[in-house]
Amino acid sequence: MAECIFAFGQCFEGKLHPASLEILTPLREVADRLNKRLILIGLADDKEKFLAIPELKKLLADEVWYIIHPNLKHLPDDLCERVLVYLASEHKPYGIFFPATKKGLSVAPRVAGSLQAGLCAHVNAFEVKNGNLFLLRPTYGENIIAKLTSQRLPIMATLALNAFPIREAERAPLIKEVKLPEGFDWSTKLTIKNFKPAKKSPSRLSVAKVVVAGGMGLKSKENFQMLFELAKILNAEVGGTRPAVHAGWVEAERMIGVSGVSVRPKQYLAFGISGAIQHTVGMEGSEFIVSINLDKEAPMMRMAHVGFACDAPSFLKALLQKLKAKD
Amino acid sequence: MGRILVCIKGVPKPGTVKVDKETHTLCRKSAELILNPPDRPALEVAQRLKDQANFEVIAISMGPPNMVPVLQKVYALGVDDIYLISDRAFAGSDTLATSRILAKALSLLSPFDLVVMGARSIDGETGQVPPETASLLNLPSITYVKEIRYVDGKFIAIREDDFGEEEMEFYPPAVVSIVPEIDYVRPPSLKRLLSIKEVTPKILTNAELNLDEASIGLSGSPTQVADVFEKTFVSRGEIFEGEPDELAEKLIEVLKEKGFLA
Amino acid sequence: MLIEFPLKEEHKIMIDLIKEIGETYIKPYSLEWDEKEAYDATPIKALAQADLFGLIIPKEYGGLGFGTFEMCLAVEWLSYFCAGVSTTYAASFLGAYPIILFGSKEQKERYLPSIAKGEKLCAFALTEPQAGSDAFAIKTTAKKDGDFYILNGIKQWITNGGIADIYIVIALTDPAKGARGASAFIVEKGDPGFVVGKKEKKLGLRASLTTDLIFNDCQIPKERLIAKEGMGFMVALKTLDYARCGAGAQALGIAQAALEVSLKHAKTRVQFGQPVYQFQAVSHTFAEMAMRLSSARALVYSVCHYIDSVAKDFSGASAMAKCFATDQAMWITERAIQMMGGYGYMRDYPVQKFFRDAKCLQIYEGTNEIQRNVIARELAKWIKV
């Protein structure tokens, strides 16, 4: 009873989404501390392609269970729900966890609804205390972290993207195919007419080594644009806070924070960013943080390794001038 | 004539939200409410389907009484009817309890062809309610929809997925959630704005929904907040003050020291 | 600004709606449209969906049944955001007035509902290459041929050419009778023998489309005649009487925008150690701008109320409103550039656009010289000798 923890392995065309591997890192620790078996559940249409996934043998789970059926090719939400709910009813896991990918965010709530279980979103840390699991996430735009718990099992959550590094295991997990009973309903009400693979590769921002980011302290879209110039010189990617995106200064794909991109660069230069928790959870893993802000007490200033109490647009102008002069 | 139900949410106007110290949930009653911005594209999508295929569009919101002005403004956008689902017993609902309440209300308004919601709210930001509600209604859910049209009794939706873009086909009834980005949303209608004060939403309380109190509100929410704490940052490094010019010079120096700049 | 007129709730609601439309669909793009001389259908679509094209259309045809006052309020506020857009909007009313004032029941039923919904834009075509101020010098002919009229000729510099579906064309049915031989017709986009010329390049109002209209044995059903043959100039002049205030309202919106932008600049631009507003040469100029704008506004809206109160003869009144307000707008925008100095001259800033937009207002819908003729003529009627 409640001896295992499920992790959703999101597969597509013989590849496992990296986010499914990321979530195993904290779940491994949780499983060890609570003495449960960590099981990656993979749903796919092609057995050979699935077994050929290179990361399979090194991932942190104790076991990998895979379910194969042609209808699973595009992971239709209603069918995934049915399969996962069946497995949950059979094995009564302690917890079921999903990466906060679009697929994860679409399937997890369906499973939670079916199982009448609680579901926490964008969890970025866990705490185990007295044999109980707590889920941590930033909340409600204030500088608050909420510690959540669930009254019932299974405990369910979607885990924030890019919040955990991918680690490899010493030993290969036990890999086995799970066959669902004869008569299982494999139908789906969704028909894919067409699929256009994404032309652009996953955000370069999320893997950038140097990030220059701007917030409302930059005061205008024109000022914000200077970050792109700086990025060219420093070979960096540009990011922005949520208010900056809402103000139309930068596109949504460059938003750093909860429900945006998480970054862990070597250098993070923050211009005119106060450091609301919604933002800082998306970059607090950065190695070297520099903050330029008029307010010395701003959270980002306190978080930074080096701070400059200064008007961000003026600082940025001066910085650009000097860097360009050096060429 | 087919029917589309648009579920919208009122969110506190940024800067006016208060968190209840005891339950750690939002005090929605005290805040001034605005339409959750990602719901605006959802309303526009429903209106476009109405223009295209003559659907009846009903806007529904679960919220406190101060949601009424928001619903009235939504009426000015051209929807056929507005409903408010409101009851003290609903307060403090997490996404599961909320989905139960919505699912019941939506079933009272059936038959319908489509339920449309915004992809997420800017306060809770979970994005869970559309698929969760769909699951409770035993309907398919299609998330992150960019565009949707109605052709020969079927819906065809273009949606964003982690690996690309899907064109998906499904029969009504279904639940869709719409991405927050949209090319154009229509303004309110002057004719409707002039008569807005006379329009009131129909109210559904738990007397009409008849849900077991154990399944709604705080008691119906399996997820509970055990604690909240402020994330404090101990001052980590040095803070320099001065003129932009000298400070910029200092930064270049620091970056060179650390080997980040040649 | 120093005077606030009390407004009814319905007017406040309408103005708030237009401000919302201006902020959302117009303000972020107006300089770009001006720079590219591009017409964008998006704000027009928004105005249509907001029911604003139905402002003066009678209620029984799906409109709001409002009067000149409301029309001018709407046009003033739209012009505050972009006079190019307000020109497209106001010119459509110019084309709708002949149908509202003189159309038969069938014509009203056929055209007004879709005009009210903003589904069809209108245009008004009187001017020809040899007939500007001298409108009576038009040469376009409309020859009766059985159940049809055949139109031949060219109309010049017509606002909304190409994007309108409904064109009111004044043409000569009886050239021998001169002015009394002109008639007003409804020509629709797609009528055989009707083509639209190239888009003109203008000094201002660049977001609005201006083209020639070319009629080459253009055949239209006889039901397209408005009122009776010979009433063409009566239809045209009465239409212009109503629409003139709209041009005055455009002037108010442009001038208001220019005043605000330049005033803000004068208060923040520091020279010789103080904001330039502190220098009397500057502050007195703003005082003058404020007086001129307020008096223009008072005149335009008092004429609107006069027209709406079922005045019978208001050519002189509407001519005064148009002439005075548009001249003031020109003065104010020119001074606004001067008060902003170099910033007023640069195209990255909007003040130069206001100046260029305002200029056209002194010329179209009857030049201000012609307006003075009208005023003088009407004035003369008051003294009998």
mmCIF file with all atom_site columns, N, CA, C and O in Angstrom, chain C residues 308-348:
data_model
loop_
_atom_site.group_PDB
_atom_site.id
_atom_site.type_symbol
_atom_site.label_atom_id
_atom_site.label_alt_id
_atom_site.label_comp_id
_atom_site.label_asym_id
_atom_site.label_entity_id
_atom_site.label_seq_id
_atom_site.pdbx_PDB_ins_code
_atom_site.Cartn_x
_atom_site.Cartn_y
_atom_site.Cartn_z
_atom_site.occupancy
_atom_site.B_iso_or_equiv
_atom_site.pdbx_formal_charge
_atom_site.auth_seq_id
_atom_site.auth_comp_id
_atom_site.auth_asym_id
_atom_site.auth_atom_id
_atom_site.pdbx_PDB_model_num
ATOM 1   N N  . ASP C 1 308 ? -28.865 70.264 -33.576 1.00 0.00 ? 308 ASP C N  1
ATOM 2   C CA . ASP C 1 308 ? -29.682 69.171 -33.033 1.00 0.00 ? 308 ASP C CA 1
ATOM 3   C C  . ASP C 1 308 ? -31.034 69.649 -32.542 1.00 0.00 ? 308 ASP C C  1
ATOM 4   O O  . ASP C 1 308 ? -31.955 68.857 -32.389 1.00 0.00 ? 308 ASP C O  1
ATOM 5   N N  . SER C 1 309 ? -31.131 70.959 -32.268 1.00 0.00 ? 309 SER C N  1
ATOM 6   C CA . SER C 1 309 ? -32.413 71.453 -31.769 1.00 0.00 ? 309 SER C CA 1
ATOM 7   C C  . SER C 1 309 ? -33.335 71.796 -32.933 1.00 0.00 ? 309 SER C C  1
ATOM 8   O O  . SER C 1 309 ? -34.180 72.661 -32.849 1.00 0.00 ? 309 SER C O  1
ATOM 9   N N  . VAL C 1 310 ? -33.193 71.071 -34.000 1.00 0.00 ? 310 VAL C N  1
ATOM 10  C CA . VAL C 1 310 ? -34.060 71.226 -35.176 1.00 0.00 ? 310 VAL C CA 1
ATOM 11  C C  . VAL C 1 310 ? -33.967 72.619 -35.780 1.00 0.00 ? 310 VAL C C  1
ATOM 12  O O  . VAL C 1 310 ? -34.982 73.200 -36.146 1.00 0.00 ? 310 VAL C O  1
ATOM 13  N N  . ALA C 1 311 ? -32.736 73.159 -35.870 1.00 0.00 ? 311 ALA C N  1
ATOM 14  C CA . ALA C 1 311 ? -32.563 74.416 -36.593 1.00 0.00 ? 311 ALA C CA 1
ATOM 15  C C  . ALA C 1 311 ? -32.813 74.133 -38.064 1.00 0.00 ? 311 ALA C C  1
ATOM 16  O O  . ALA C 1 311 ? -32.434 73.081 -38.557 1.00 0.00 ? 311 ALA C O  1
ATOM 17  N N  . LYS C 1 312 ? -33.429 75.074 -38.770 1.00 0.00 ? 312 LYS C N  1
ATOM 18  C CA . LYS C 1 312 ? -33.748 74.785 -40.167 1.00 0.00 ? 312 LYS C CA 1
ATOM 19  C C  . LYS C 1 312 ? -32.573 75.131 -41.057 1.00 0.00 ? 312 LYS C C  1
ATOM 20  O O  . LYS C 1 312 ? -32.237 74.427 -41.988 1.00 0.00 ? 312 LYS C O  1
ATOM 21  N N  . ASP C 1 313 ? -31.962 76.260 -40.784 1.00 0.00 ? 313 ASP C N  1
ATOM 22  C CA . ASP C 1 313 ? -30.960 76.796 -41.678 1.00 0.00 ? 313 ASP C CA 1
ATOM 23  C C  . ASP C 1 313 ? -29.687 77.031 -40.889 1.00 0.00 ? 313 ASP C C  1
ATOM 24  O O  . ASP C 1 313 ? -29.626 77.950 -40.086 1.00 0.00 ? 313 ASP C O  1
ATOM 25  N N  . PHE C 1 314 ? -28.713 76.205 -41.079 1.00 0.00 ? 314 PHE C N  1
ATOM 26  C CA . PHE C 1 314 ? -27.526 76.388 -40.244 1.00 0.00 ? 314 PHE C CA 1
ATOM 27  C C  . PHE C 1 314 ? -26.225 76.377 -41.033 1.00 0.00 ? 314 PHE C C  1
ATOM 28  O O  . PHE C 1 314 ? -25.163 76.103 -40.485 1.00 0.00 ? 314 PHE C O  1
ATOM 29  N N  . SER C 1 315 ? -26.297 76.705 -42.306 1.00 0.00 ? 315 SER C N  1
ATOM 30  C CA . SER C 1 315 ? -25.072 76.721 -43.116 1.00 0.00 ? 315 SER C CA 1
ATOM 31  C C  . SER C 1 315 ? -24.046 77.665 -42.514 1.00 0.00 ? 315 SER C C  1
ATOM 32  O O  . SER C 1 315 ? -22.867 77.334 -42.388 1.00 0.00 ? 315 SER C O  1
ATOM 33  N N  . GLY C 1 316 ? -24.509 78.888 -42.143 1.00 0.00 ? 316 GLY C N  1
ATOM 34  C CA . GLY C 1 316 ? -23.591 79.879 -41.597 1.00 0.00 ? 316 GLY C CA 1
ATOM 35  C C  . GLY C 1 316 ? -22.984 79.400 -40.296 1.00 0.00 ? 316 GLY C C  1
ATOM 36  O O  . GLY C 1 316 ? -21.777 79.539 -40.056 1.00 0.00 ? 316 GLY C O  1
ATOM 37  N N  . ALA C 1 317 ? -23.825 78.819 -39.435 1.00 0.00 ? 317 ALA C N  1
ATOM 38  C CA . ALA C 1 317 ? -23.340 78.350 -38.134 1.00 0.00 ? 317 ALA C CA 1
ATOM 39  C C  . ALA C 1 317 ? -22.293 77.262 -38.305 1.00 0.00 ? 317 ALA C C  1
ATOM 40  O O  . ALA C 1 317 ? -21.207 77.311 -37.711 1.00 0.00 ? 317 ALA C O  1
ATOM 41  N N  . SER C 1 318 ? -22.592 76.257 -39.135 1.00 0.00 ? 318 SER C N  1
ATOM 42  C CA . SER C 1 318 ? -21.632 75.162 -39.261 1.00 0.00 ? 318 SER C CA 1
ATOM 43  C C  . SER C 1 318 ? -20.376 75.622 -39.985 1.00 0.00 ? 318 SER C C  1
ATOM 44  O O  . SER C 1 318 ? -19.270 75.158 -39.680 1.00 0.00 ? 318 SER C O  1
ATOM 45  N N  . ALA C 1 319 ? -20.511 76.604 -40.880 1.00 0.00 ? 319 ALA C N  1
ATOM 46  C CA . ALA C 1 319 ? -19.328 77.135 -41.548 1.00 0.00 ? 319 ALA C CA 1
ATOM 47  C C  . ALA C 1 319 ? -18.422 77.822 -40.538 1.00 0.00 ? 319 ALA C C  1
ATOM 48  O O  . ALA C 1 319 ? -17.191 77.688 -40.590 1.00 0.00 ? 319 ALA C O  1
ATOM 49  N N  . MET C 1 320 ? -19.042 78.558 -39.599 1.00 0.00 ? 320 MET C N  1
ATOM 50  C CA . MET C 1 320 ? -18.230 79.220 -38.569 1.00 0.00 ? 320 MET C CA 1
ATOM 51  C C  . MET C 1 320 ? -17.479 78.198 -37.723 1.00 0.00 ? 320 MET C C  1
ATOM 52  O O  . MET C 1 320 ? -16.292 78.351 -37.442 1.00 0.00 ? 320 MET C O  1
ATOM 53  N N  . ALA C 1 321 ? -18.200 77.159 -37.317 1.00 0.00 ? 321 ALA C N  1
ATOM 54  C CA . ALA C 1 321 ? -17.574 76.136 -36.461 1.00 0.00 ? 321 ALA C CA 1
ATOM 55  C C  . ALA C 1 321 ? -16.388 75.517 -37.188 1.00 0.00 ? 321 ALA C C  1
ATOM 56  O O  . ALA C 1 321 ? -15.293 75.395 -36.647 1.00 0.00 ? 321 ALA C O  1
ATOM 57  N N  . LYS C 1 322 ? -16.587 75.130 -38.444 1.00 0.00 ? 322 LYS C N  1
ATOM 58  C CA . LYS C 1 322 ? -15.532 74.471 -39.205 1.00 0.00 ? 322 LYS C CA 1
ATOM 59  C C  . LYS C 1 322 ? -14.360 75.422 -39.405 1.00 0.00 ? 322 LYS C C  1
ATOM 60  O O  . LYS C 1 322 ? -13.209 75.107 -39.112 1.00 0.00 ? 322 LYS C O  1
ATOM 61  N N  . CYS C 1 323 ? -14.649 76.612 -39.902 1.00 0.00 ? 323 CYS C N  1
ATOM 62  C CA . CYS C 1 323 ? -13.579 77.536 -40.267 1.00 0.00 ? 323 CYS C CA 1
ATOM 63  C C  . CYS C 1 323 ? -12.756 77.932 -39.053 1.00 0.00 ? 323 CYS C C  1
ATOM 64  O O  . CYS C 1 323 ? -11.527 77.885 -39.067 1.00 0.00 ? 323 CYS C O  1
ATOM 65  N N  . PHE C 1 324 ? -13.437 78.348 -38.004 1.00 0.00 ? 324 PHE C N  1
ATOM 66  C CA . PHE C 1 324 ? -12.739 78.829 -36.822 1.00 0.00 ? 324 PHE C CA 1
ATOM 67  C C  . PHE C 1 324 ? -11.911 77.723 -36.172 1.00 0.00 ? 324 PHE C C  1
ATOM 68  O O  . PHE C 1 324 ? -10.726 77.908 -35.878 1.00 0.00 ? 324 PHE C O  1
ATOM 69  N N  . ALA C 1 325 ? -12.541 76.588 -35.928 1.00 0.00 ? 325 ALA C N  1
ATOM 70  C CA . ALA C 1 325 ? -11.839 75.512 -35.213 1.00 0.00 ? 325 ALA C CA 1
ATOM 71  C C  . ALA C 1 325 ? -10.624 75.017 -36.009 1.00 0.00 ? 325 ALA C C  1
ATOM 72  O O  . ALA C 1 325 ? -9.551  74.782 -35.445 1.00 0.00 ? 325 ALA C O  1
ATOM 73  N N  . THR C 1 326 ? -10.785 74.864 -37.316 1.00 0.00 ? 326 THR C N  1
ATOM 74  C CA . THR C 1 326 ? -9.658  74.339 -38.100 1.00 0.00 ? 326 THR C CA 1
ATOM 75  C C  . THR C 1 326 ? -8.531  75.360 -38.188 1.00 0.00 ? 326 THR C C  1
ATOM 76  O O  . THR C 1 326 ? -7.348  75.002 -38.142 1.00 0.00 ? 326 THR C O  1
ATOM 77  N N  . ASP C 1 327 ? -8.864  76.665 -38.291 1.00 0.00 ? 327 ASP C N  1
ATOM 78  C CA . ASP C 1 327 ? -7.809  77.680 -38.286 1.00 0.00 ? 327 ASP C CA 1
ATOM 79  C C  . ASP C 1 327 ? -7.085  77.664 -36.943 1.00 0.00 ? 327 ASP C C  1
ATOM 80  O O  . ASP C 1 327 ? -5.849  77.775 -36.885 1.00 0.00 ? 327 ASP C O  1
ATOM 81  N N  . GLN C 1 328 ? -7.833  77.531 -35.851 1.00 0.00 ? 328 GLN C N  1
ATOM 82  C CA . GLN C 1 328 ? -7.186  77.494 -34.531 1.00 0.00 ? 328 GLN C CA 1
ATOM 83  C C  . GLN C 1 328 ? -6.279  76.275 -34.402 1.00 0.00 ? 328 GLN C C  1
ATOM 84  O O  . GLN C 1 328 ? -5.187  76.366 -33.846 1.00 0.00 ? 328 GLN C O  1
ATOM 85  N N  . ALA C 1 329 ? -6.724  75.167 -34.932 1.00 0.00 ? 329 ALA C N  1
ATOM 86  C CA . ALA C 1 329 ? -5.907  73.947 -34.833 1.00 0.00 ? 329 ALA C CA 1
ATOM 87  C C  . ALA C 1 329 ? -4.583  74.153 -35.558 1.00 0.00 ? 329 ALA C C  1
ATOM 88  O O  . ALA C 1 329 ? -3.526  73.721 -35.099 1.00 0.00 ? 329 ALA C O  1
ATOM 89  N N  . MET C 1 330 ? -4.634  74.839 -36.687 1.00 0.00 ? 330 MET C N  1
ATOM 90  C CA . MET C 1 330 ? -3.407  75.081 -37.440 1.00 0.00 ? 330 MET C CA 1
ATOM 91  C C  . MET C 1 330 ? -2.467  75.966 -36.626 1.00 0.00 ? 330 MET C C  1
ATOM 92  O O  . MET C 1 330 ? -1.271  75.710 -36.525 1.00 0.00 ? 330 MET C O  1
ATOM 93  N N  . TRP C 1 331 ? -3.021  77.015 -36.024 1.00 0.00 ? 331 TRP C N  1
ATOM 94  C CA . TRP C 1 331 ? -2.228  77.924 -35.229 1.00 0.00 ? 331 TRP C CA 1
ATOM 95  C C  . TRP C 1 331 ? -1.620  77.190 -34.042 1.00 0.00 ? 331 TRP C C  1
ATOM 96  O O  . TRP C 1 331 ? -0.427  77.298 -33.747 1.00 0.00 ? 331 TRP C O  1
ATOM 97  N N  . ILE C 1 332 ? -2.468  76.433 -33.353 1.00 0.00 ? 332 ILE C N  1
ATOM 98  C CA . ILE C 1 332 ? -2.017  75.736 -32.147 1.00 0.00 ? 332 ILE C CA 1
ATOM 99  C C  . ILE C 1 332 ? -0.952  74.704 -32.453 1.00 0.00 ? 332 ILE C C  1
ATOM 100 O O  . ILE C 1 332 ? 0.075   74.603 -31.762 1.00 0.00 ? 332 ILE C O  1
ATOM 101 N N  . THR C 1 333 ? -1.135  73.927 -33.520 1.00 0.00 ? 333 THR C N  1
ATOM 102 C CA . THR C 1 333 ? -0.139  72.889 -33.824 1.00 0.00 ? 333 THR C CA 1
ATOM 103 C C  . THR C 1 333 ? 1.178   73.503 -34.264 1.00 0.00 ? 333 THR C C  1
ATOM 104 O O  . THR C 1 333 ? 2.260   72.994 -33.936 1.00 0.00 ? 333 THR C O  1
ATOM 105 N N  . GLU C 1 334 ? 1.103   74.625 -35.000 1.00 0.00 ? 334 GLU C N  1
ATOM 106 C CA . GLU C 1 334 ? 2.353   75.282 -35.412 1.00 0.00 ? 334 GLU C CA 1
ATOM 107 C C  . GLU C 1 334 ? 3.100   75.798 -34.190 1.00 0.00 ? 334 GLU C C  1
ATOM 108 O O  . GLU C 1 334 ? 4.313   75.609 -34.046 1.00 0.00 ? 334 GLU C O  1
ATOM 109 N N  . ARG C 1 335 ? 2.363   76.397 -33.261 1.00 0.00 ? 335 ARG C N  1
ATOM 110 C CA . ARG C 1 335 ? 2.992   76.892 -32.054 1.00 0.00 ? 335 ARG C CA 1
ATOM 111 C C  . ARG C 1 335 ? 3.504   75.739 -31.186 1.00 0.00 ? 335 ARG C C  1
ATOM 112 O O  . ARG C 1 335 ? 4.524   75.866 -30.496 1.00 0.00 ? 335 ARG C O  1
ATOM 113 N N  . ALA C 1 336 ? 2.792   74.641 -31.218 1.00 0.00 ? 336 ALA C N  1
ATOM 114 C CA . ALA C 1 336 ? 3.215   73.481 -30.410 1.00 0.00 ? 336 ALA C CA 1
ATOM 115 C C  . ALA C 1 336 ? 4.581   72.986 -30.879 1.00 0.00 ? 336 ALA C C  1
ATOM 116 O O  . ALA C 1 336 ? 5.447   72.643 -30.075 1.00 0.00 ? 336 ALA C O  1
ATOM 117 N N  . ILE C 1 337 ? 4.783   72.957 -32.191 1.00 0.00 ? 337 ILE C N  1
ATOM 118 C CA . ILE C 1 337 ? 6.091   72.564 -32.717 1.00 0.00 ? 337 ILE C CA 1
ATOM 119 C C  . ILE C 1 337 ? 7.139   73.543 -32.205 1.00 0.00 ? 337 ILE C C  1
ATOM 120 O O  . ILE C 1 337 ? 8.203   73.172 -31.708 1.00 0.00 ? 337 ILE C O  1
ATOM 121 N N  . GLN C 1 338 ? 6.812   74.847 -32.317 1.00 0.00 ? 338 GLN C N  1
ATOM 122 C CA . GLN C 1 338 ? 7.781   75.868 -31.924 1.00 0.00 ? 338 GLN C CA 1
ATOM 123 C C  . GLN C 1 338 ? 8.138   75.748 -30.451 1.00 0.00 ? 338 GLN C C  1
ATOM 124 O O  . GLN C 1 338 ? 9.302   75.879 -30.060 1.00 0.00 ? 338 GLN C O  1
ATOM 125 N N  . MET C 1 339 ? 7.125   75.503 -29.624 1.00 0.00 ? 339 MET C N  1
ATOM 126 C CA . MET C 1 339 ? 7.381   75.397 -28.187 1.00 0.00 ? 339 MET C CA 1
ATOM 127 C C  . MET C 1 339 ? 8.243   74.185 -27.865 1.00 0.00 ? 339 MET C C  1
ATOM 128 O O  . MET C 1 339 ? 8.895   74.127 -26.829 1.00 0.00 ? 339 MET C O  1
ATOM 129 N N  . MET C 1 340 ? 8.232   73.180 -28.734 1.00 0.00 ? 340 MET C N  1
ATOM 130 C CA . MET C 1 340 ? 9.050   71.996 -28.470 1.00 0.00 ? 340 MET C CA 1
ATOM 131 C C  . MET C 1 340 ? 10.413  72.074 -29.139 1.00 0.00 ? 340 MET C C  1
ATOM 132 O O  . MET C 1 340 ? 11.250  71.179 -28.984 1.00 0.00 ? 340 MET C O  1
ATOM 133 N N  . GLY C 1 341 ? 10.616  73.133 -29.930 1.00 0.00 ? 341 GLY C N  1
ATOM 134 C CA . GLY C 1 341 ? 11.921  73.290 -30.566 1.00 0.00 ? 341 GLY C CA 1
ATOM 135 C C  . GLY C 1 341 ? 12.255  72.104 -31.453 1.00 0.00 ? 341 GLY C C  1
ATOM 136 O O  . GLY C 1 341 ? 11.409  71.604 -32.180 1.00 0.00 ? 341 GLY C O  1
ATOM 137 N N  . GLY C 1 342 ? 13.488  71.656 -31.348 1.00 0.00 ? 342 GLY C N  1
ATOM 138 C CA . GLY C 1 342 ? 13.953  70.558 -32.194 1.00 0.00 ? 342 GLY C CA 1
ATOM 139 C C  . GLY C 1 342 ? 13.079  69.329 -32.072 1.00 0.00 ? 342 GLY C C  1
ATOM 140 O O  . GLY C 1 342 ? 12.819  68.636 -33.052 1.00 0.00 ? 342 GLY C O  1
ATOM 141 N N  . TYR C 1 343 ? 12.616  69.061 -30.841 1.00 0.00 ? 343 TYR C N  1
ATOM 142 C CA . TYR C 1 343 ? 11.768  67.881 -30.632 1.00 0.00 ? 343 TYR C CA 1
ATOM 143 C C  . TYR C 1 343 ? 10.474  67.972 -31.416 1.00 0.00 ? 343 TYR C C  1
ATOM 144 O O  . TYR C 1 343 ? 9.885   66.953 -31.773 1.00 0.00 ? 343 TYR C O  1
ATOM 145 N N  . GLY C 1 344 ? 10.033  69.194 -31.698 1.00 0.00 ? 344 GLY C N  1
ATOM 146 C CA . GLY C 1 344 ? 8.807   69.350 -32.461 1.00 0.00 ? 344 GLY C CA 1
ATOM 147 C C  . GLY C 1 344 ? 9.006   69.005 -33.923 1.00 0.00 ? 344 GLY C C  1
ATOM 148 O O  . GLY C 1 344 ? 8.066   68.647 -34.621 1.00 0.00 ? 344 GLY C O  1
ATOM 149 N N  . TYR C 1 345 ? 10.263  69.100 -34.364 1.00 0.00 ? 345 TYR C N  1
ATOM 150 C CA . TYR C 1 345 ? 10.547  68.919 -35.782 1.00 0.00 ? 345 TYR C CA 1
ATOM 151 C C  . TYR C 1 345 ? 10.828  67.464 -36.129 1.00 0.00 ? 345 TYR C C  1
ATOM 152 O O  . TYR C 1 345 ? 10.710  67.058 -37.293 1.00 0.00 ? 345 TYR C O  1
ATOM 153 N N  . MET C 1 346 ? 11.222  66.659 -35.138 1.00 0.00 ? 346 MET C N  1
ATOM 154 C CA . MET C 1 346 ? 11.644  65.282 -35.393 1.00 0.00 ? 346 MET C CA 1
ATOM 155 C C  . MET C 1 346 ? 10.453  64.357 -35.534 1.00 0.00 ? 346 MET C C  1
ATOM 156 O O  . MET C 1 346 ? 9.514   64.413 -34.740 1.00 0.00 ? 346 MET C O  1
ATOM 157 N N  . ARG C 1 347 ? 10.523  63.475 -36.504 1.00 0.00 ? 347 ARG C N  1
ATOM 158 C CA . ARG C 1 347 ? 9.390   62.586 -36.764 1.00 0.00 ? 347 ARG C CA 1
ATOM 159 C C  . ARG C 1 347 ? 9.238   61.454 -35.756 1.00 0.00 ? 347 ARG C C  1
ATOM 160 O O  . ARG C 1 347 ? 8.252   60.748 -35.778 1.00 0.00 ? 347 ARG C O  1
ATOM 161 N N  . ASP C 1 348 ? 10.207  61.323 -34.846 1.00 0.00 ? 348 ASP C N  1
ATOM 162 C CA . ASP C 1 348 ? 10.027  60.347 -33.765 1.00 0.00 ? 348 ASP C CA 1
ATOM 163 C C  . ASP C 1 348 ? 9.003   60.859 -32.762 1.00 0.00 ? 348 ASP C C  1
ATOM 164 O O  . ASP C 1 348 ? 8.542   60.101 -31.917 1.00 0.00 ? 348 ASP C O  1
#
